[in-house]
Coordinates of C-alpha atoms and ligand atoms in Angstrom, one line a residue:
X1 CA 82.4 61.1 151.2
X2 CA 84.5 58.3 150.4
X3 CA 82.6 56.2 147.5
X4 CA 81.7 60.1 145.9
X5 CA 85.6 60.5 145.5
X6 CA 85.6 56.8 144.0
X7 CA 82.7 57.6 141.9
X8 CA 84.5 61.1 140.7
X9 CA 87.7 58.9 139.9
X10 CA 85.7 56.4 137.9
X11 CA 84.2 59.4 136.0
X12 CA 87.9 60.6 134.8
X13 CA 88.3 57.5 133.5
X14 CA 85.5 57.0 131.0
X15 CA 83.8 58.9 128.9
X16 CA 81.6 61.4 129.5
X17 CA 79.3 59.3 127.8
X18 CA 79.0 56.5 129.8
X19 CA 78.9 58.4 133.1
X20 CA 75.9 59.7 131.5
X21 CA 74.5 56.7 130.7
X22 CA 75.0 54.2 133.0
X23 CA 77.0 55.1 136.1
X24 CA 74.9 58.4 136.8
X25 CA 72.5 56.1 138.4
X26 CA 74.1 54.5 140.7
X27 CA 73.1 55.7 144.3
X28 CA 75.5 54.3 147.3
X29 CA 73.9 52.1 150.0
X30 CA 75.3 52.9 153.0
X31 CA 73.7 50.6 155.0
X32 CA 74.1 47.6 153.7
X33 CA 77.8 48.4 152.4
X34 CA 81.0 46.8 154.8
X35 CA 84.2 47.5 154.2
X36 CA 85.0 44.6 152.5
X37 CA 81.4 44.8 150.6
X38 CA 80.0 48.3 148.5
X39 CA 76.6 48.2 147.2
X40 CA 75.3 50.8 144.9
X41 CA 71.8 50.6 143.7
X42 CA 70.3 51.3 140.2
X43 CA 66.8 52.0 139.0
X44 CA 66.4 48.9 136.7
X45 CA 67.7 45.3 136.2
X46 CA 69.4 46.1 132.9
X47 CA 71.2 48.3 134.3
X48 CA 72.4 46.3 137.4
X49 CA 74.2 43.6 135.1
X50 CA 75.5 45.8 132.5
X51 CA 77.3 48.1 135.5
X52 CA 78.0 44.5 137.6
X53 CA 80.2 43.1 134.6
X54 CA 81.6 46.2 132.9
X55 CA 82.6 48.9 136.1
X56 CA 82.5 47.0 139.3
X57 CA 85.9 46.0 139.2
X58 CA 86.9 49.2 138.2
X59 CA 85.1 50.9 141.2
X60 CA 86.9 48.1 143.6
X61 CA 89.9 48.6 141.9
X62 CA 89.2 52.5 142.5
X63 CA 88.6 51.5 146.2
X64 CA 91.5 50.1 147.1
X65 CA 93.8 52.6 145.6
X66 CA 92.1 54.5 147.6
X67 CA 91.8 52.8 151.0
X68 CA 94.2 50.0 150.2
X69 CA 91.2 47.3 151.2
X70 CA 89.7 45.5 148.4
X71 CA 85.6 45.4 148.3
X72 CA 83.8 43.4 146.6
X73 CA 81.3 45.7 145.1
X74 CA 77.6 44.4 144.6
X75 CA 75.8 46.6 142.2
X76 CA 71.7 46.1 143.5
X77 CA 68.7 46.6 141.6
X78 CA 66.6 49.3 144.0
X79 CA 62.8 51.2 142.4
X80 CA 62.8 54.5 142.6
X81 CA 59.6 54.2 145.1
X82 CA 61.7 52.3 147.5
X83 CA 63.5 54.5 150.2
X84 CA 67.5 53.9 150.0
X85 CA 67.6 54.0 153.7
X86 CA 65.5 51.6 153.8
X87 CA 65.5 49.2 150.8
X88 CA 62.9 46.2 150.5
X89 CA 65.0 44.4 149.0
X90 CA 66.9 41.4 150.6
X91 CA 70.5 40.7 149.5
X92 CA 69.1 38.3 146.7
X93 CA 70.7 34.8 146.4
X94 CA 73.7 35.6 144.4
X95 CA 74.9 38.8 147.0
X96 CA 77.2 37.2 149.5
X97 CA 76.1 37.6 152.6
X98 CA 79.9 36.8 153.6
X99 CA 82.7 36.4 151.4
X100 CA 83.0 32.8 152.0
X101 CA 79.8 32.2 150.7
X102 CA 80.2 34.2 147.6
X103 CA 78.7 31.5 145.2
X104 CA 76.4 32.9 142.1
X105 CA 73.7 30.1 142.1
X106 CA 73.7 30.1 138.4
X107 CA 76.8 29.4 138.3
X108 CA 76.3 25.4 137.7
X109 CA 77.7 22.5 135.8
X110 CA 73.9 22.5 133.8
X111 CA 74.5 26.2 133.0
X112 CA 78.2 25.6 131.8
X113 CA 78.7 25.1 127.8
X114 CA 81.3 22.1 126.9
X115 CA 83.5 22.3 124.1
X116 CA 86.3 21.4 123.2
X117 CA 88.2 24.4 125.0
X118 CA 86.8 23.6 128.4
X119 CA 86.4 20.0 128.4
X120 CA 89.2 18.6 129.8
X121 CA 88.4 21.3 132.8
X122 CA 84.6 20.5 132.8
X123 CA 84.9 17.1 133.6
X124 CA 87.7 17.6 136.4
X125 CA 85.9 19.9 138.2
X126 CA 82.9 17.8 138.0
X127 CA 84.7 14.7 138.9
X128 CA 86.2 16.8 141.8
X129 CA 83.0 18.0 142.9
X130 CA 81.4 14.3 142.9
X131 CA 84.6 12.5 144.5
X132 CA 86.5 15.4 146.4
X133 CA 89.7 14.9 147.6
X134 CA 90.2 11.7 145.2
X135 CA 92.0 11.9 141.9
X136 CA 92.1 15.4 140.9
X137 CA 93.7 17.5 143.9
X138 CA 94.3 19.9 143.9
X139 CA 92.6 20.6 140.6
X140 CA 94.7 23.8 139.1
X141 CA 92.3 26.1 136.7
X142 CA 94.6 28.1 134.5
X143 CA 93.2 30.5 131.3
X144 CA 92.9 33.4 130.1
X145 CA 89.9 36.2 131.2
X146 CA 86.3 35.7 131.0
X147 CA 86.6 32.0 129.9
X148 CA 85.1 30.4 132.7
X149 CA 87.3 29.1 135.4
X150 CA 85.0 31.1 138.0
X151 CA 81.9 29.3 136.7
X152 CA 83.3 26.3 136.9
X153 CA 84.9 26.7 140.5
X154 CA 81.7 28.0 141.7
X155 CA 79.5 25.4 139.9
X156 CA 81.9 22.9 142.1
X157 CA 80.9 25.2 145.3
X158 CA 76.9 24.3 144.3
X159 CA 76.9 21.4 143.4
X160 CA 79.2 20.2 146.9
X161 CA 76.8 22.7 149.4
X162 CA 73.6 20.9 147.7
X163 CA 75.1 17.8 148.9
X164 CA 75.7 19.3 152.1
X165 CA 79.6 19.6 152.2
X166 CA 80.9 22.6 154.0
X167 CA 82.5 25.0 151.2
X168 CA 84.9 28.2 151.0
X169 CA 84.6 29.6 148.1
X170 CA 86.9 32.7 148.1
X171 CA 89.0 35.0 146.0
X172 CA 93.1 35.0 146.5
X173 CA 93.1 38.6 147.5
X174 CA 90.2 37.9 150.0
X175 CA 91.6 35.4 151.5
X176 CA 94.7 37.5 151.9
X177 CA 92.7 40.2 153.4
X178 CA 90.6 38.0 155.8
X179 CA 94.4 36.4 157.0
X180 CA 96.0 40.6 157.4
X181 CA 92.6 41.2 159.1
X182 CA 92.7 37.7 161.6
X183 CA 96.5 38.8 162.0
X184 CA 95.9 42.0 163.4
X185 CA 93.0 41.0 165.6
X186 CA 95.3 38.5 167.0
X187 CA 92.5 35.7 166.2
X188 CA 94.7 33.8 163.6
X189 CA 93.2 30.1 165.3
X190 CA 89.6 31.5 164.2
X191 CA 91.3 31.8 160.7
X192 CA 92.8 28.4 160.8
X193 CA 89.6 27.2 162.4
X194 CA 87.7 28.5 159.5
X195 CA 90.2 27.3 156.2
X196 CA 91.1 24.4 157.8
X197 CA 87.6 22.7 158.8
X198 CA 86.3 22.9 155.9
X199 CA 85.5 19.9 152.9
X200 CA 86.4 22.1 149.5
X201 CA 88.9 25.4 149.5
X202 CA 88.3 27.0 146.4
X203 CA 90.3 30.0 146.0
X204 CA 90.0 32.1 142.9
X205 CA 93.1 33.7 141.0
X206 CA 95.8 32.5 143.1
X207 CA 98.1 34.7 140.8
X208 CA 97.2 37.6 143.2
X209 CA 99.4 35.9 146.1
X210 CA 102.5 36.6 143.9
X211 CA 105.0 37.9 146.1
X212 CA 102.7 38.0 149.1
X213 CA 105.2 35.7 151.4
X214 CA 103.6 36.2 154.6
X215 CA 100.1 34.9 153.3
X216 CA 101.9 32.3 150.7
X217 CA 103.2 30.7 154.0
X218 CA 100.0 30.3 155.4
X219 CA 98.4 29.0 152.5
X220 CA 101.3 26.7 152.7
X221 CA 100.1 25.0 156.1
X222 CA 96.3 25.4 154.7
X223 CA 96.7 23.4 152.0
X224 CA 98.7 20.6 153.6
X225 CA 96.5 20.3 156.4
X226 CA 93.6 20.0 154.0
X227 CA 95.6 17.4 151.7
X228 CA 96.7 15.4 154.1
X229 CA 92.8 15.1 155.6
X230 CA 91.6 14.4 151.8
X231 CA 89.9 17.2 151.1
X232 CA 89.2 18.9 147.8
X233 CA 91.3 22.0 146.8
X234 CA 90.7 23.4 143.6
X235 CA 92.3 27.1 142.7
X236 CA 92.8 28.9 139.5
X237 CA 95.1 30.8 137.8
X238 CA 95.5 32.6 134.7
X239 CA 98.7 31.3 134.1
X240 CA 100.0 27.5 134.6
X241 CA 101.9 26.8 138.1
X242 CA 105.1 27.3 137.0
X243 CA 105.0 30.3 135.1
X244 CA 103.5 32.4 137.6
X245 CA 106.6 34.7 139.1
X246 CA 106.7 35.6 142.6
X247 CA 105.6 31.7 144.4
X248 CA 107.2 29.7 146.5
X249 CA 108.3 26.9 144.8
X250 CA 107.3 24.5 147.4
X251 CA 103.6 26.0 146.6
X252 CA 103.7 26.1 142.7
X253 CA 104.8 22.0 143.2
X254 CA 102.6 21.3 144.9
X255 CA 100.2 22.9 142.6
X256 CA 101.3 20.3 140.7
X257 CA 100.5 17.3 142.2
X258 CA 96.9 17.3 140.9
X259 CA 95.6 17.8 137.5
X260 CA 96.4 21.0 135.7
X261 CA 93.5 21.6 133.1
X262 CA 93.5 24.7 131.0
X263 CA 90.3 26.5 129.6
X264 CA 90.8 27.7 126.1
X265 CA 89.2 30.6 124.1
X266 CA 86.1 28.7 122.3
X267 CA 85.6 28.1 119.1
X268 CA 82.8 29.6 116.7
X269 CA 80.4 26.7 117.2
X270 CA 81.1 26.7 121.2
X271 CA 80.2 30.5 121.4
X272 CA 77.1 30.1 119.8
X273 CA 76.0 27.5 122.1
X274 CA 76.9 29.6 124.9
X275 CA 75.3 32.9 123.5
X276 CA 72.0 30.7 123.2
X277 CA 72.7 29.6 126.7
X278 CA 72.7 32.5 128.1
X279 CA 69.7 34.0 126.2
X280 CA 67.6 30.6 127.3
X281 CA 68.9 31.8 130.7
X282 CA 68.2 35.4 131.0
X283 CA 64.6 34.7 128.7
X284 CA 66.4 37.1 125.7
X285 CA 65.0 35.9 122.0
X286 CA 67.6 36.7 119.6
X287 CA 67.2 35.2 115.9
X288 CA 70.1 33.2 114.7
X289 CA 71.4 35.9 112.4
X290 CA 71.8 38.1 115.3
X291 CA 73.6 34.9 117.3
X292 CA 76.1 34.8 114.9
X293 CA 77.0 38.6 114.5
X294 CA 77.8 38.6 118.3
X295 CA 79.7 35.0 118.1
X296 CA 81.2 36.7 115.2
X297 CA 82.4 40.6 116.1
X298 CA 83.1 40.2 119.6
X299 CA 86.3 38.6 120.5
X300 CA 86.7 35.2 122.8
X301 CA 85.8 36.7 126.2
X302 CA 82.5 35.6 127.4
X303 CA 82.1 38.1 130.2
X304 CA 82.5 40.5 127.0
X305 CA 80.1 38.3 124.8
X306 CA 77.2 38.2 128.4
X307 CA 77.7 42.2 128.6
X308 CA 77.3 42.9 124.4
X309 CA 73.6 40.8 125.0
X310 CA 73.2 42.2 128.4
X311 CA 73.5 45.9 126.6
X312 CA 71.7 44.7 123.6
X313 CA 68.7 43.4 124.9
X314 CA 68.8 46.9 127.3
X315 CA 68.4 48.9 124.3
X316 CA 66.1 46.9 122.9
X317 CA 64.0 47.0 126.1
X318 CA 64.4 51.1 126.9
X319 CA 63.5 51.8 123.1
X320 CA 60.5 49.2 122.5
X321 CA 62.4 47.7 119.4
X322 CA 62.6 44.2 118.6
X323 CA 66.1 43.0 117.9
X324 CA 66.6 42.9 114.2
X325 CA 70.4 42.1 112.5
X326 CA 70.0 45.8 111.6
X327 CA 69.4 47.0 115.3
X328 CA 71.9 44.7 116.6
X329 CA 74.5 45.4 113.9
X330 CA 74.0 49.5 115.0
X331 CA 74.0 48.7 118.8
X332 CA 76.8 47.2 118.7
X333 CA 78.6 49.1 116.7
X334 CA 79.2 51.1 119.9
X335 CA 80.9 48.1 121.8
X336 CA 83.0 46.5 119.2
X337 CA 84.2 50.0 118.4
X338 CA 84.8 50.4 122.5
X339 CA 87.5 47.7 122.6
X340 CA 89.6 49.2 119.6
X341 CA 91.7 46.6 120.0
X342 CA 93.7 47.0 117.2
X343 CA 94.2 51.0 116.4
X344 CA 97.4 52.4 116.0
X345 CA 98.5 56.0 115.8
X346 CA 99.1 55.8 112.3
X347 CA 95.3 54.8 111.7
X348 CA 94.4 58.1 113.8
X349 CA 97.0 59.9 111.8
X350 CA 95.9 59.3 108.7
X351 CA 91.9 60.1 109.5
X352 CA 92.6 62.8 111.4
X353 CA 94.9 63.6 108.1
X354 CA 92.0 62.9 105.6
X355 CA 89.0 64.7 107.4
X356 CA 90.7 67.8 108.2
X357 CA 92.8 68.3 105.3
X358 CA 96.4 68.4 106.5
X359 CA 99.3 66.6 105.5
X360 CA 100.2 63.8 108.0
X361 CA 103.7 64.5 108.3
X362 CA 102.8 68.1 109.1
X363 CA 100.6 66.7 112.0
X364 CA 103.9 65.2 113.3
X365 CA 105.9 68.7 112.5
X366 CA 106.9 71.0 114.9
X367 CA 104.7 73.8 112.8
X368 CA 102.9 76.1 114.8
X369 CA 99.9 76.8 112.4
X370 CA 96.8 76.9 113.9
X371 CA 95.0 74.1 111.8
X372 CA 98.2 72.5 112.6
X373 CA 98.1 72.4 116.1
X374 CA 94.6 72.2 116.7
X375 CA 95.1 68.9 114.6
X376 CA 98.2 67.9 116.2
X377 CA 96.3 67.8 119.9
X378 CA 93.1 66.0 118.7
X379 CA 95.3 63.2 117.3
X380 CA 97.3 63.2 120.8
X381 CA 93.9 63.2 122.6
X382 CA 92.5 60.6 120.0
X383 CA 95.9 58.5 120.2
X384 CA 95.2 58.4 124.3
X385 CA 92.3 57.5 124.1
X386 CA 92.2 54.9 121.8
X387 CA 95.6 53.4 121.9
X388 CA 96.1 53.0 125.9
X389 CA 98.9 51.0 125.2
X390 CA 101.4 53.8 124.4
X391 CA 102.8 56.1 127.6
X392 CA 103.2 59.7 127.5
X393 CA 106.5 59.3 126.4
X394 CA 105.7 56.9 123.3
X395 CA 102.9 59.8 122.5
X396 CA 105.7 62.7 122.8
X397 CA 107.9 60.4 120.7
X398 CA 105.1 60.2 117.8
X399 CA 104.4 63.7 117.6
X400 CA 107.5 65.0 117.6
X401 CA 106.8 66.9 120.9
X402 CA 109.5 67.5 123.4
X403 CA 108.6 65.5 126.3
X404 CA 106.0 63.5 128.4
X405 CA 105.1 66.8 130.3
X406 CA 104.2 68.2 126.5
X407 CA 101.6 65.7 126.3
X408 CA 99.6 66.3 129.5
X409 CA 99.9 69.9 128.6
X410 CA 97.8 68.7 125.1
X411 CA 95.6 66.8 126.9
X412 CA 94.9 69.8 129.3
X413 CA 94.0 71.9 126.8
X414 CA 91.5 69.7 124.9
X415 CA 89.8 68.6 128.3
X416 CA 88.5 72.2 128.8
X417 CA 87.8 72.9 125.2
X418 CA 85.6 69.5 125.2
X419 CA 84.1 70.8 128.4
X420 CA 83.4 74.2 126.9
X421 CA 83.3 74.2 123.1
X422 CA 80.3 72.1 121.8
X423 CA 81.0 72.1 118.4
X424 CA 84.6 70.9 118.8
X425 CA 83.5 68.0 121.1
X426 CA 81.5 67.5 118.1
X427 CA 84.2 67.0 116.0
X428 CA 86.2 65.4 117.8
X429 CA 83.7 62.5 118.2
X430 CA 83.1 62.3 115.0
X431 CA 86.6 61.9 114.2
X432 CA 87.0 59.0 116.9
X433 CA 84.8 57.3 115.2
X434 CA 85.7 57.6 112.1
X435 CA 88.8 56.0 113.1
X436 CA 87.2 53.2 114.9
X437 CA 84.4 52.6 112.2
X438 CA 87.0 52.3 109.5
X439 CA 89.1 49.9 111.4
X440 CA 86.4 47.6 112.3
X441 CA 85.4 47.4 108.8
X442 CA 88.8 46.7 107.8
X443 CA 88.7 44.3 110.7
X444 CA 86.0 42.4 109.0
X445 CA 87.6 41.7 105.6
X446 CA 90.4 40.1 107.1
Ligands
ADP501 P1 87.0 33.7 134.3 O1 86.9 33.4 135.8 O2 87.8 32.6 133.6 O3 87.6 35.0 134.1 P2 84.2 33.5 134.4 O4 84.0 32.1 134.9 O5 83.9 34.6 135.3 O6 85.6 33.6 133.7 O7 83.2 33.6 133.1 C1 82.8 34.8 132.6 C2 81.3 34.7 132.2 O8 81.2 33.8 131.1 C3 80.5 34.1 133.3 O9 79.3 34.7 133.4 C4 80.3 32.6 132.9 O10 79.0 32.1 133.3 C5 80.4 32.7 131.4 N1 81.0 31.5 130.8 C6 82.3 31.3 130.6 N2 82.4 30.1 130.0 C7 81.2 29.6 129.9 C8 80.7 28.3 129.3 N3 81.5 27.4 128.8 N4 79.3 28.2 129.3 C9 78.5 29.1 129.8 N5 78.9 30.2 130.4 C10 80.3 30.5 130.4
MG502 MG1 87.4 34.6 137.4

């Protein structure tokens, strides 16, 4: 079955870990799964955001390397007692129903935190959403990930249907799908019917158009036909007009003609309002001191910041513990570790080095002892793992090994032996965390 080979693919990529934890659970729903929509359902509603932010993109992702469509992949929660065939529960009010009407109802101006990294953006979009088609258009949304130019987009999608505008709401690479789709079909004046009549065009991560002429063309007419009947067009990016490669010119000017406003990464203060949001929101009691480790350790993403209470407050929940700094500060010891953002192989080096009692520049040698090698493949296991930024080839180039195809042979090897040999998984862990542990501690005396 198709979403079983997505779901083995998915497992290769993480760690055994978290396939035991969290994606284990998830049991496909046929039924109410399209092909542009998956739904998998989980056992509890910890669960559903926690998988929803961290792997549904990667399962979609998965999908369409697979299949070449792009889903968008719903992840539902679904009791045990409830037959899958036959699930009770609705698609609730955030599920699309179709991809034009993909709007998360929280998603709201109330519900958005304004600082002085969004505020310049805030205030457009809510200007655009209360007088469409009037200053700001199009209003460009440009910024890095997990900062909020979806919320904001959205929140102008709410705010516009409660007022009973018509509204698209719609990701770049849905809307190119829906045109390929309306192309083939031979029903392109339903497509123009549908983009074309409507009062706001929102369309999410534009960047994904890059080099996509056919579809930049018809955007092209789109968006003039809407402009020159004054209606609102808001789109984002994560990069400015002009700097995203592979656009039409004649688009990325007219990109221009509205207001540009950028979303920035927020600043202490701003995250802690927006960590408190979110707890008011989801009913979560953290204590201040716990407030301020999050704002704190994790870096400036917010989808990060949502999933490290999301995952916090699951612990808390599946253990019976109240969240203490202590509690928190071990939870999330596992997710700060999990972005590693700033390991390099000389850090595993010198660990792996320390704990196993070898020389470091033997670990690089071409010696062929034993100890040597055994050491020699955890570090290029540990270096995969944790460094993702160096290929193969960088790898091979670090450890003195001959070639790329040296590598894969290393990582071969360990695979089975984790698989096989309990006591060097064991080990192994313990030395990846070692690494980790030592770094984020060194991270926090910066
Ligand atoms: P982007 O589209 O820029 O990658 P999103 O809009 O998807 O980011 O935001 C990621 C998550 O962070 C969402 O759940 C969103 O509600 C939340 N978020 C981002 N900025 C804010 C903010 N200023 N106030 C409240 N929530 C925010
Ligand atoms: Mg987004």
């Amino acid at each position: 079955m198709l979403y079983q080979q997505v779901l083995d693919l998915l497992k290769s990529e993480i760690s055994p870990d978290e396939y035991q934890r969290y994606i284990r659970h998830l049991r496909y729903d046929e039924k109410a799964s399209s092909s542009d929509m998956l739904v998998f359902l989980v056992p509890n509603q910890l669960l559903v955001r926690w998988i929803q932010t961290k792997y549904a993109n990667k399962i979609a992702h998965i999908y369409e390397s697979l299949t070449g469509k792009s889903p968008t992949v719903v992840i539902q929660y679904h009791s045990s007692r409830q037959d899958v065939n036959n699930p009770v529960t609705k698609p609730s009010a955030t599920t699309p129903k179709t991809v034009s009407t993909l709007l998360n109802t929280s998603y709201t101006f109330e519900n958005f935190v304004v600082g002085s990294s969004n505020q310049l953006a805030f205030a457009a979009a809510r200007s655009a959403a209360k007088s469409p088609g009037q200053q700001y258009n199009p209003l460009f949304i440009y910024g890095g990930s997990g900062l909020g130019k979806t919320h904001l987009m959205q929140a102008i999608g709410n705010y516009a249907i409660s007022r009973g505008f018509t509204v698209i709401y719609t990701t770049s690479e849905q809307f190119l799908n829906d045109f390929l789709y309306n192309v083939r079909n031979q029903t392109m004046d339903r497509f123009r019917q549908k983009y074309r009549q409507c009062d706001f065009l929102l369309i999410d991560d534009i960047q994904f158009l890059s080099n996509k002429e056919q579809t930049q063309e018809e955007f092209f007419h789109t968006f003039n036909e809407l402009y020159n009947l004054k209606k609102q067009i808001v789109l984002s990016s994560d990069k400015p007009p002009k700097k995203i490669a592979g656009f039409e010119e004649r688009l990325t000017s007219r990109f221009e003609w509205g207001l540009m406003a950028d979303v920035q990464p927020p600043g202490l203060e701003t995250k802690i309002s927006i960590i408190k949001k979110k707890c008011e929101m989801d009913n979560i009691h953290l204590d201040d001191e716990v407030i301020h480790y999050i704002a704190i350790h994790m870096e400036d993403n917010i989808r990060e910041i949502e999933s490290a209470i999301i995952y916090l407050n699951a612990h808390a929940n599946l253990l019976s513990r109240k969240i203490t700094i202590d509690f928190a500060t071990e939870v999330m010891k596992d997710l700060i570790k999990d972005r590693a953002v700033d390991i390099t192989l000389d850090d595993i080096i010198r660990v792996i080095a320390r704990e196993l009692n070898i020389k470091p520049s033997d670990i690089k040698s071409k010696k062929r002892s034993r100890p040597i090698v055994e050491a020699r493949r955890i570090g290029i296991y540990l270096a995969k793992t944790l460094t993702p930024e160096n290929k193969m080839k960088d790898l091979a180039e670090f450890f003195g090994l001959k070639d790329h195809t040296a590598v894969s042979h290393a990582m071969k090897t360990i695979n089975k032996l984790l698989k096989t040999d309990e006591n060097f998984k064991i080990k192994v862990e313990a030395l990846k965390s070692k690494i980790t542990s030592a770094k984020s501690v060194s991270g926090e005396m910066k």
